[in-house]
PDB file of C-alpha atoms in Angstrom:
ATOM      1  CA  MET A 505      51.909  95.857  66.843  1.00  0.00           C
ATOM      2  CA  GLU A 506      51.558  98.292  68.963  1.00  0.00           C
ATOM      3  CA  ASP A 507      51.905  95.777  72.259  1.00  0.00           C
ATOM      4  CA  GLU A 508      55.401  94.480  70.714  1.00  0.00           C
ATOM      5  CA  VAL A 509      56.223  98.440  71.314  1.00  0.00           C
ATOM      6  CA  PHE A 510      55.532  98.729  74.401  1.00  0.00           C
ATOM      7  CA  GLU A 511      56.337  95.349  75.781  1.00  0.00           C
ATOM      8  CA  GLN A 512      60.125  96.991  74.014  1.00  0.00           C
ATOM      9  CA  ILE A 513      59.834 100.209  75.509  1.00  0.00           C
ATOM     10  CA  VAL A 514      58.852  98.292  79.251  1.00  0.00           C
ATOM     11  CA  SER A 515      61.989  95.382  78.833  1.00  0.00           C
ATOM     12  CA  VAL A 516      64.311  98.339  78.665  1.00  0.00           C
ATOM     13  CA  PHE A 517      62.111 100.779  81.508  1.00  0.00           C
ATOM     14  CA  ASN A 518      63.756  97.518  83.331  1.00  0.00           C
ATOM     15  CA  ALA A 519      66.851  96.748  82.482  1.00  0.00           C
ATOM     16  CA  LEU A 520      68.092 101.170  83.440  1.00  0.00           C
ATOM     17  CA  VAL A 521      66.229 101.252  86.429  1.00  0.00           C
ATOM     18  CA  SER A 522      68.580  97.329  87.464  1.00  0.00           C
ATOM     19  CA  TRP A 523      71.670  99.517  85.784  1.00  0.00           C
ATOM     20  CA  VAL A 524      70.409 101.839  88.030  1.00  0.00           C
ATOM     21  CA  ALA A 525      70.450  99.997  90.528  1.00  0.00           C
ATOM     22  CA  ALA A 526      73.358  97.924  90.728  1.00  0.00           C
ATOM     23  CA  GLY A 527      75.615 101.485  89.627  1.00  0.00           C
ATOM     24  CA  ALA A 528      73.426 102.654  92.987  1.00  0.00           C
ATOM     25  CA  MET A 529      74.710  99.235  94.826  1.00  0.00           C
ATOM     26  CA  VAL A 530      78.132  98.747  93.979  1.00  0.00           C
ATOM     27  CA  PHE A 531      79.007 102.342  93.783  1.00  0.00           C
ATOM     28  CA  GLY A 532      76.880 103.548  95.889  1.00  0.00           C
ATOM     29  CA  GLY A 533      78.723 103.396  99.318  1.00  0.00           C
ATOM     30  CA  VAL A 534      81.778 104.982  98.391  1.00  0.00           C
ATOM     31  CA  VAL A 535      79.642 108.775  97.525  1.00  0.00           C
ATOM     32  CA  PRO A 536      79.234 109.680 100.944  1.00  0.00           C
ATOM     33  CA  TYR A 537      82.805 109.343 101.680  1.00  0.00           C
ATOM     34  CA  ILE A 538      83.278 112.018  98.427  1.00  0.00           C
ATOM     35  CA  PRO A 539      82.423 115.572 100.882  1.00  0.00           C
ATOM     36  CA  GLN A 540      84.517 113.849 103.819  1.00  0.00           C
ATOM     37  CA  TYR A 541      87.902 113.069 102.164  1.00  0.00           C
ATOM     38  CA  ARG A 542      86.978 116.771 100.190  1.00  0.00           C
ATOM     39  CA  ASP A 543      86.490 118.053 103.856  1.00  0.00           C
ATOM     40  CA  ILE A 544      89.663 117.128 105.338  1.00  0.00           C
ATOM     41  CA  ARG A 545      91.870 117.835 102.514  1.00  0.00           C
ATOM     42  CA  ARG A 546      90.512 121.422 102.352  1.00  0.00           C
ATOM     43  CA  THR A 547      91.013 122.084 105.102  1.00  0.00           C
ATOM     44  CA  GLN A 548      93.932 119.924 106.077  1.00  0.00           C
ATOM     45  CA  ASN A 549      92.105 118.946 109.358  1.00  0.00           C
ATOM     46  CA  ALA A 550      91.053 115.188 110.431  1.00  0.00           C
ATOM     47  CA  GLU A 551      89.566 116.037 113.653  1.00  0.00           C
ATOM     48  CA  GLY A 552      85.503 115.708 112.473  1.00  0.00           C
ATOM     49  CA  PHE A 553      86.554 111.863 110.904  1.00  0.00           C
ATOM     50  CA  SER A 554      86.914 108.266 113.258  1.00  0.00           C
ATOM     51  CA  THR A 555      89.755 106.464 111.306  1.00  0.00           C
ATOM     52  CA  TYR A 556      87.337 103.650 113.161  1.00  0.00           C
ATOM     53  CA  VAL A 557      84.578 104.164 110.429  1.00  0.00           C
ATOM     54  CA  CYS A 558      87.800 102.454 108.425  1.00  0.00           C
ATOM     55  CA  LEU A 559      87.875  99.856 110.094  1.00  0.00           C
ATOM     56  CA  VAL A 560      84.941  99.172 110.371  1.00  0.00           C
ATOM     57  CA  LEU A 561      84.300  98.890 106.921  1.00  0.00           C
ATOM     58  CA  LEU A 562      87.338  96.746 106.463  1.00  0.00           C
ATOM     59  CA  VAL A 563      86.428  94.114 108.671  1.00  0.00           C
ATOM     60  CA  ALA A 564      83.254  93.353 107.972  1.00  0.00           C
ATOM     61  CA  ASN A 565      83.716  93.169 103.972  1.00  0.00           C
ATOM     62  CA  ILE A 566      87.076  91.689 104.050  1.00  0.00           C
ATOM     63  CA  LEU A 567      84.749  89.050 106.502  1.00  0.00           C
ATOM     64  CA  ARG A 568      81.622  89.578 104.316  1.00  0.00           C
ATOM     65  CA  ILE A 569      84.121  88.280 100.699  1.00  0.00           C
ATOM     66  CA  LEU A 570      84.661  86.061 103.127  1.00  0.00           C
ATOM     67  CA  PHE A 571      81.146  84.048 103.356  1.00  0.00           C
ATOM     68  CA  ARG A 572      80.780  84.495  99.678  1.00  0.00           C
ATOM     69  CA  PHE A 573      83.007  81.001  99.869  1.00  0.00           C
ATOM     70  CA  GLY A 574      80.675  79.182 102.126  1.00  0.00           C
ATOM     71  CA  ARG A 575      77.660  80.878 100.829  1.00  0.00           C
ATOM     72  CA  TYR A 576      77.132  81.709  97.194  1.00  0.00           C
ATOM     73  CA  PHE A 577      75.424  85.395  96.932  1.00  0.00           C
ATOM     74  CA  GLU A 578      74.960  88.056  94.221  1.00  0.00           C
ATOM     75  CA  THR A 579      78.546  89.420  92.780  1.00  0.00           C
ATOM     76  CA  LEU A 580      77.094  93.313  92.729  1.00  0.00           C
ATOM     77  CA  LEU A 581      77.889  92.873  96.265  1.00  0.00           C
ATOM     78  CA  LEU A 582      81.225  91.044  96.088  1.00  0.00           C
ATOM     79  CA  TRP A 583      82.215  94.362  93.809  1.00  0.00           C
ATOM     80  CA  GLN A 584      80.631  96.071  96.098  1.00  0.00           C
ATOM     81  CA  SER A 585      82.729  95.109  99.384  1.00  0.00           C
ATOM     82  CA  ILE A 586      86.047  95.289  96.886  1.00  0.00           C
ATOM     83  CA  ILE A 587      85.835  98.422  96.168  1.00  0.00           C
ATOM     84  CA  MET A 588      84.894  99.877 100.300  1.00  0.00           C
ATOM     85  CA  ILE A 589      88.130  98.365 100.741  1.00  0.00           C
ATOM     86  CA  GLY A 590      90.023 100.079  98.397  1.00  0.00           C
ATOM     87  CA  THR A 591      87.657 102.933  99.352  1.00  0.00           C
ATOM     88  CA  MET A 592      89.402 103.014 102.978  1.00  0.00           C
ATOM     89  CA  LEU A 593      92.467 102.583 102.661  1.00  0.00           C
ATOM     90  CA  ILE A 594      92.537 105.859 100.906  1.00  0.00           C
ATOM     91  CA  MET A 595      91.057 107.761 103.152  1.00  0.00           C
ATOM     92  CA  LEU A 596      93.117 105.950 106.269  1.00  0.00           C
ATOM     93  CA  ASN A 597      96.008 106.822 104.073  1.00  0.00           C
ATOM     94  CA  LEU A 598      94.969 110.842 103.009  1.00  0.00           C
ATOM     95  CA  CYS A 599      94.172 111.220 107.267  1.00  0.00           C
ATOM     96  CA  THR A 600      97.364 110.024 108.694  1.00  0.00           C
ATOM     97  CA  ASP A 601      99.269 112.191 105.709  1.00  0.00           C
ATOM     98  CA  VAL A 602      97.020 114.750 107.895  1.00  0.00           C
ATOM     99  CA  ARG A 603      97.510 114.323 111.004  1.00  0.00           C
ATOM    100  CA  MET A 604     101.380 113.642 110.707  1.00  0.00           C
ATOM    101  CA  ALA A 605     101.994 116.766 109.661  1.00  0.00           C
ATOM    102  CA  THR A 606     100.143 118.346 111.845  1.00  0.00           C
ATOM    103  CA  GLU A 607     101.600 116.346 114.837  1.00  0.00           C
ATOM    104  CA  LEU A 608     105.237 116.967 113.926  1.00  0.00           C
ATOM    105  CA  ASN A 609     106.466 116.724 117.785  1.00  0.00           C
ATOM    106  CA  THR A 610     103.561 113.358 118.137  1.00  0.00           C
ATOM    107  CA  LYS A 611     106.049 109.624 119.657  1.00  0.00           C
ATOM    108  CA  ARG A 612     106.139 107.749 116.252  1.00  0.00           C
ATOM    109  CA  ARG A 613     104.161 104.445 116.625  1.00  0.00           C
ATOM    110  CA  SER A 614     104.471 101.634 114.154  1.00  0.00           C
ATOM    111  CA  PHE A 615     102.916  98.427 113.465  1.00  0.00           C
ATOM    112  CA  ILE A 616     105.577  96.145 112.984  1.00  0.00           C
ATOM    113  CA  ALA A 617     108.957  96.682 114.563  1.00  0.00           C
ATOM    114  CA  THR A 618     110.906  98.759 112.612  1.00  0.00           C
ATOM    115  CA  ASP A 619     114.805 100.468 112.953  1.00  0.00           C
ATOM    116  CA  SER A 620     115.219 102.975 110.864  1.00  0.00           C
ATOM    117  CA  LYS A 621     118.344 105.275 109.974  1.00  0.00           C
ATOM    118  CA  ASP A 622     115.884 108.446 109.677  1.00  0.00           C
ATOM    119  CA  GLU A 623     116.245 110.305 113.165  1.00  0.00           C
ATOM    120  CA  GLU A 624     112.745 111.193 113.033  1.00  0.00           C
ATOM    121  CA  ILE A 625     110.968 108.299 113.010  1.00  0.00           C
ATOM    122  CA  ARG A 626     113.968 106.182 114.860  1.00  0.00           C
ATOM    123  CA  LEU A 627     111.675 102.759 116.858  1.00  0.00           C
ATOM    124  CA  PRO A 628     113.663 100.695 118.744  1.00  0.00           C
ATOM    125  CA  LYS A 629     113.588  97.807 117.430  1.00  0.00           C
ATOM    126  CA  ARG A 630     111.618  94.804 120.008  1.00  0.00           C
ATOM    127  CA  LEU A 631     109.823  92.542 119.301  1.00  0.00           C
ATOM    128  CA  PHE A 632     107.830  91.288 116.065  1.00  0.00           C
ATOM    129  CA  LEU A 633     104.124  93.369 116.521  1.00  0.00           C
ATOM    130  CA  ASP A 634     105.137  96.512 118.025  1.00  0.00           C
ATOM    131  CA  PHE A 635     102.788  98.154 118.887  1.00  0.00           C
ATOM    132  CA  ASP A 636     101.562  99.498 121.749  1.00  0.00           C
ATOM    133  CA  TRP A 637      97.210  98.618 122.657  1.00  0.00           C
ATOM    134  CA  ASN A 638      96.589 102.392 123.965  1.00  0.00           C
ATOM    135  CA  TYR A 639      97.543 103.693 120.139  1.00  0.00           C
ATOM    136  CA  PHE A 640      95.716 100.983 118.240  1.00  0.00           C
ATOM    137  CA  TRP A 641      94.934 102.594 114.641  1.00  0.00           C
ATOM    138  CA  SER A 642      97.330 105.767 115.266  1.00  0.00           C
ATOM    139  CA  TRP A 643     100.017 104.611 113.822  1.00  0.00           C
ATOM    140  CA  SER A 644     102.403 106.661 111.829  1.00  0.00           C
ATOM    141  CA  ARG A 645     102.403 105.284 108.970  1.00  0.00           C
ATOM    142  CA  PHE A 646      99.921 104.310 105.470  1.00  0.00           C
ATOM    143  CA  MET A 647     102.405 101.418 106.005  1.00  0.00           C
ATOM    144  CA  ASP A 648     101.193  99.792 109.529  1.00  0.00           C
ATOM    145  CA  TYR A 649      97.249 100.085 108.476  1.00  0.00           C
ATOM    146  CA  VAL A 650      98.161  98.182 104.750  1.00  0.00           C
ATOM    147  CA  GLN A 651     100.234  95.256 106.542  1.00  0.00           C
ATOM    148  CA  CYS A 652      97.441  94.721 108.925  1.00  0.00           C
ATOM    149  CA  VAL A 653      94.609  94.759 107.218  1.00  0.00           C
ATOM    150  CA  LEU A 654      97.107  92.315 106.172  1.00  0.00           C
ATOM    151  CA  SER A 655      97.724  90.432 108.916  1.00  0.00           C
ATOM    152  CA  PHE A 656      94.287  89.907 109.523  1.00  0.00           C
ATOM    153  CA  THR A 657      92.664  88.807 105.978  1.00  0.00           C
ATOM    154  CA  LEU A 658      95.658  86.322 106.522  1.00  0.00           C
ATOM    155  CA  VAL A 659      94.756  84.983 109.438  1.00  0.00           C
ATOM    156  CA  ALA A 660      90.303  84.681 108.540  1.00  0.00           C
ATOM    157  CA  ALA A 661      91.296  83.407 106.216  1.00  0.00           C
ATOM    158  CA  TYR A 662      93.068  80.380 107.007  1.00  0.00           C
ATOM    159  CA  ILE A 663      90.736  79.548 110.069  1.00  0.00           C
ATOM    160  CA  THR A 664      88.072  80.299 107.342  1.00  0.00           C
ATOM    161  CA  TYR A 665      90.085  77.139 104.503  1.00  0.00           C
ATOM    162  CA  LEU A 666      89.938  74.937 108.000  1.00  0.00           C
ATOM    163  CA  LEU A 667      85.744  75.337 109.323  1.00  0.00           C
ATOM    164  CA  LEU A 668      84.340  75.719 105.498  1.00  0.00           C
ATOM    165  CA  ASP A 669      82.656  72.684 105.459  1.00  0.00           C
ATOM    166  CA  SER A 670      81.115  73.983 108.828  1.00  0.00           C
ATOM    167  CA  SER A 671      77.631  75.568 108.448  1.00  0.00           C
ATOM    168  CA  LEU A 672      77.197  77.038 111.673  1.00  0.00           C
ATOM    169  CA  PHE A 673      81.107  78.553 111.306  1.00  0.00           C
ATOM    170  CA  VAL A 674      79.500  79.966 108.051  1.00  0.00           C
ATOM    171  CA  GLU A 675      76.399  81.612 109.118  1.00  0.00           C
ATOM    172  CA  THR A 676      78.130  82.760 112.073  1.00  0.00           C
ATOM    173  CA  LEU A 677      81.171  84.644 109.566  1.00  0.00           C
ATOM    174  CA  GLY A 678      77.907  86.069 107.756  1.00  0.00           C
ATOM    175  CA  PHE A 679      76.515  87.573 110.651  1.00  0.00           C
ATOM    176  CA  LEU A 680      79.927  89.042 111.883  1.00  0.00           C
ATOM    177  CA  ALA A 681      80.021  90.278 108.725  1.00  0.00           C
ATOM    178  CA  VAL A 682      77.025  92.091 108.567  1.00  0.00           C
ATOM    179  CA  PHE A 683      76.750  93.108 112.173  1.00  0.00           C
ATOM    180  CA  THR A 684      80.246  94.844 111.908  1.00  0.00           C
ATOM    181  CA  GLU A 685      79.080  96.821 109.509  1.00  0.00           C
ATOM    182  CA  ALA A 686      75.368  97.781 110.984  1.00  0.00           C
ATOM    183  CA  MET A 687      78.025  99.536 113.737  1.00  0.00           C
ATOM    184  CA  LEU A 688      79.733 101.109 111.304  1.00  0.00           C
ATOM    185  CA  GLY A 689      77.935 104.530 112.352  1.00  0.00           C
ATOM    186  CA  THR A 690      79.071 103.866 116.367  1.00  0.00           C
ATOM    187  CA  PRO A 691      81.957 104.832 116.166  1.00  0.00           C
ATOM    188  CA  GLN A 692      81.859 108.364 114.586  1.00  0.00           C
ATOM    189  CA  LEU A 693      78.941 108.619 117.460  1.00  0.00           C
ATOM    190  CA  TYR A 694      81.479 108.017 119.909  1.00  0.00           C
ATOM    191  CA  CYS A 695      83.465 110.098 118.642  1.00  0.00           C
ATOM    192  CA  ASN A 696      80.528 113.214 118.643  1.00  0.00           C
ATOM    193  CA  PHE A 697      79.666 112.673 122.543  1.00  0.00           C
ATOM    194  CA  GLN A 698      83.484 112.973 122.769  1.00  0.00           C
ATOM    195  CA  ASN A 699      84.128 116.044 121.193  1.00  0.00           C
ATOM    196  CA  LYS A 700      79.931 116.874 122.664  1.00  0.00           C
ATOM    197  CA  SER A 701      80.573 118.736 118.513  1.00  0.00           C
ATOM    198  CA  THR A 702      79.617 117.773 114.786  1.00  0.00           C
ATOM    199  CA  GLU A 703      82.192 120.016 113.560  1.00  0.00           C
ATOM    200  CA  GLY A 704      84.564 119.150 110.477  1.00  0.00           C
ATOM    201  CA  MET A 705      82.123 116.034 110.368  1.00  0.00           C
ATOM    202  CA  SER A 706      80.592 116.250 106.857  1.00  0.00           C
ATOM    203  CA  ILE A 707      77.133 115.955 106.963  1.00  0.00           C
ATOM    204  CA  LYS A 708      76.656 115.286 103.620  1.00  0.00           C
ATOM    205  CA  MET A 709      78.572 111.942 103.745  1.00  0.00           C
ATOM    206  CA  VAL A 710      75.514 111.010 107.162  1.00  0.00           C
ATOM    207  CA  LEU A 711      72.903 112.003 104.911  1.00  0.00           C
ATOM    208  CA  MET A 712      73.976 109.770 102.154  1.00  0.00           C
ATOM    209  CA  TRP A 713      74.730 107.169 104.694  1.00  0.00           C
ATOM    210  CA  THR A 714      71.225 107.588 106.097  1.00  0.00           C
ATOM    211  CA  SER A 715      70.064 107.552 103.349  1.00  0.00           C
ATOM    212  CA  GLY A 716      71.843 104.891 100.914  1.00  0.00           C
ATOM    213  CA  ASP A 717      71.730 102.274 104.157  1.00  0.00           C
ATOM    214  CA  THR A 718      67.627 102.859 103.549  1.00  0.00           C
ATOM    215  CA  PHE A 719      68.920 102.345 100.316  1.00  0.00           C
ATOM    216  CA  LYS A 720      70.796  98.645 100.292  1.00  0.00           C
ATOM    217  CA  THR A 721      67.814  97.798 103.322  1.00  0.00           C
ATOM    218  CA  GLY A 722      65.106  97.897 100.694  1.00  0.00           C
ATOM    219  CA  TYR A 723      67.333  96.426  98.248  1.00  0.00           C
ATOM    220  CA  PHE A 724      68.013  93.204 100.068  1.00  0.00           C
ATOM    221  CA  LEU A 725      64.576  92.766 101.382  1.00  0.00           C
ATOM    222  CA  LEU A 726      63.186  93.032  97.417  1.00  0.00           C
ATOM    223  CA  THR A 727      66.147  90.260  96.586  1.00  0.00           C
ATOM    224  CA  GLN A 728      65.744  87.928  99.993  1.00  0.00           C
ATOM    225  CA  ALA A 729      68.663  88.394 100.237  1.00  0.00           C
ATOM    226  CA  PRO A 730      70.194  86.023 103.545  1.00  0.00           C
ATOM    227  CA  VAL A 731      67.891  87.683 106.608  1.00  0.00           C
ATOM    228  CA  GLN A 732      71.572  88.755 108.280  1.00  0.00           C
ATOM    229  CA  PHE A 733      72.249  91.677 105.347  1.00  0.00           C
ATOM    230  CA  TRP A 734      68.489  92.906 105.902  1.00  0.00           C
ATOM    231  CA  THR A 735      68.000  93.076 109.929  1.00  0.00           C
ATOM    232  CA  CYS A 736      71.597  94.460 110.240  1.00  0.00           C
ATOM    233  CA  GLY A 737      70.477  97.137 107.813  1.00  0.00           C
ATOM    234  CA  LEU A 738      68.063  98.009 110.038  1.00  0.00           C
ATOM    235  CA  LEU A 739      70.590  98.593 112.921  1.00  0.00           C
ATOM    236  CA  GLN A 740      72.535 100.399 110.411  1.00  0.00           C
ATOM    237  CA  VAL A 741      69.423 103.271 109.447  1.00  0.00           C
ATOM    238  CA  PHE A 742      69.322 103.201 112.996  1.00  0.00           C
ATOM    239  CA  VAL A 743      72.797 104.429 114.151  1.00  0.00           C
ATOM    240  CA  ASP A 744      72.620 106.550 111.028  1.00  0.00           C
ATOM    241  CA  ILE A 745      69.232 108.486 112.673  1.00  0.00           C
ATOM    242  CA  ALA A 746      71.713 109.119 115.788  1.00  0.00           C
ATOM    243  CA  ILE A 747      73.523 110.628 114.189  1.00  0.00           C
ATOM    244  CA  LEU A 748      71.835 113.062 112.695  1.00  0.00           C
ATOM    245  CA  PHE A 749      70.326 113.264 115.911  1.00  0.00           C
ATOM    246  CA  GLN A 750      73.499 114.934 117.269  1.00  0.00           C
ATOM    247  CA  VAL A 751      73.240 117.179 114.332  1.00  0.00           C
ATOM    248  CA  TYR A 752      70.713 118.885 115.567  1.00  0.00           C
ATOM    249  CA  TYR A 753      71.563 118.298 118.990  1.00  0.00           C
ATOM    250  CA  TYR A 754      74.728 119.887 119.287  1.00  0.00           C
ATOM    251  CA  SER A 755      74.305 122.665 116.663  1.00  0.00           C
ATOM    252  CA  ARG A 756      70.826 123.968 118.729  1.00  0.00           C
ATOM    253  CA  TYR A 757      72.340 123.652 122.396  1.00  0.00           C
ATOM    254  CA  PRO A 758      76.280 123.677 122.401  1.00  0.00           C
ATOM    255  CA  GLN A 759      78.341 121.988 124.326  1.00  0.00           C
ATOM    256  CA  LYS A 760      82.211 124.389 124.354  1.00  0.00           C
ATOM    257  CA  PRO A 761      82.703 127.003 123.016  1.00  0.00           C
ATOM    258  CA  VAL A 762      83.368 127.544 119.127  1.00  0.00           C
ATOM    259  CA  SER A 763      86.800 128.081 118.454  1.00  0.00           C
ATOM    260  CA  HIS A 764      87.650 129.866 114.517  1.00  0.00           C
ATOM    261  CA  THR A 765      91.022 130.558 116.136  1.00  0.00           C
ATOM    262  CA  VAL A 766      92.617 127.449 117.100  1.00  0.00           C
ATOM    263  CA  SER A 767      95.063 126.734 115.025  1.00  0.00           C
ATOM    264  CA  HIS A 768      95.607 122.705 113.524  1.00  0.00           C
ATOM    265  CA  THR A 769      98.330 121.771 114.668  1.00  0.00           C
ATOM    266  CA  THR A 770      96.262 119.682 117.574  1.00  0.00           C
ATOM    267  CA  SER A 771      93.660 119.047 115.355  1.00  0.00           C
ATOM    268  CA  ALA A 772      93.781 116.205 114.519  1.00  0.00           C
ATOM    269  CA  LYS A 773      94.276 114.067 118.183  1.00  0.00           C
ATOM    270  CA  ALA A 774      90.742 112.354 117.481  1.00  0.00           C
ATOM    271  CA  LEU A 775      91.541 110.061 114.815  1.00  0.00           C
TER     272      LEU A 775
END
C-alpha cells in the first residue's frame, strides 16, 4: 500500500516537473523582454535596445517553423517560436512608436512604396520596394516591418516547399534557424560596443537571457534534440556571457561621461 502511494507521489511530482519545464520552454524566452519593454515604456527611450535583436529572432523562429515541415521536433518548440514571433512584433511596435515620437524631424523611410496624403509622412512614389539599404530595419511605420516579415516568410516558405525532399536542404535550414538564434546577442553586443556603454539596456534582460539559454541548452541535451539545437545553444550562452562582461567593463571603466541632462529627443538614433 505504501509503495503504491509512493509511486503515485513520484508520478505526480514527475508530471509537475514536466509541466514546469514545458512552461519554461514555451514562455521562458519571452520573459527577458518584459523588463526591457517596461523600461522603454517608462523612459520613452529605446537607445539601449537594438531592434536588430527582433530581426534575428524573427528570422530564426520563422526558419525553425519551416524546418519542422522537413524534420519533426517537439510541439513545445513550435509554440515557443510562435509566441516569440508575436513578442518581437510587440517590441518592434513599441520601439517604432518611441523613435518616431522623439525624432519628429527625421525623414520618413518605408519598406513598401507609398504616396501618402499626409504631408508629414509623404514619400515619393518610386519602386515597389522603396527602402535604402542604409536605413534597412529603421523604417518609420510598424506596418513596414510587418510587410518585410511577411515577404521573407512567403519567399522562405516557397523555397522550402520546392526543396523539402532534399535532406541536405532540410538539415541546412535547421542549422540556419538555430545558428541565427545563437547570434541573438550579437546586435546587442555591437550596439553596446558602438555606444561604449550599456546604459539603457536592461541588465535583467541579459541575466534572463543567460539563465534561459543555459536551461534551454540543457533541455536540448537531455531530450536528445537535433545536434544543431544544442551546439548553437552553447554558442548563444557564450555570447550572453560576453554581454555580461561588457556590463562589468563599461561600468568599471566608463568610456564616455554619463550625461543626466540629455533630452530624449535624440535618444533613439541607435535603433
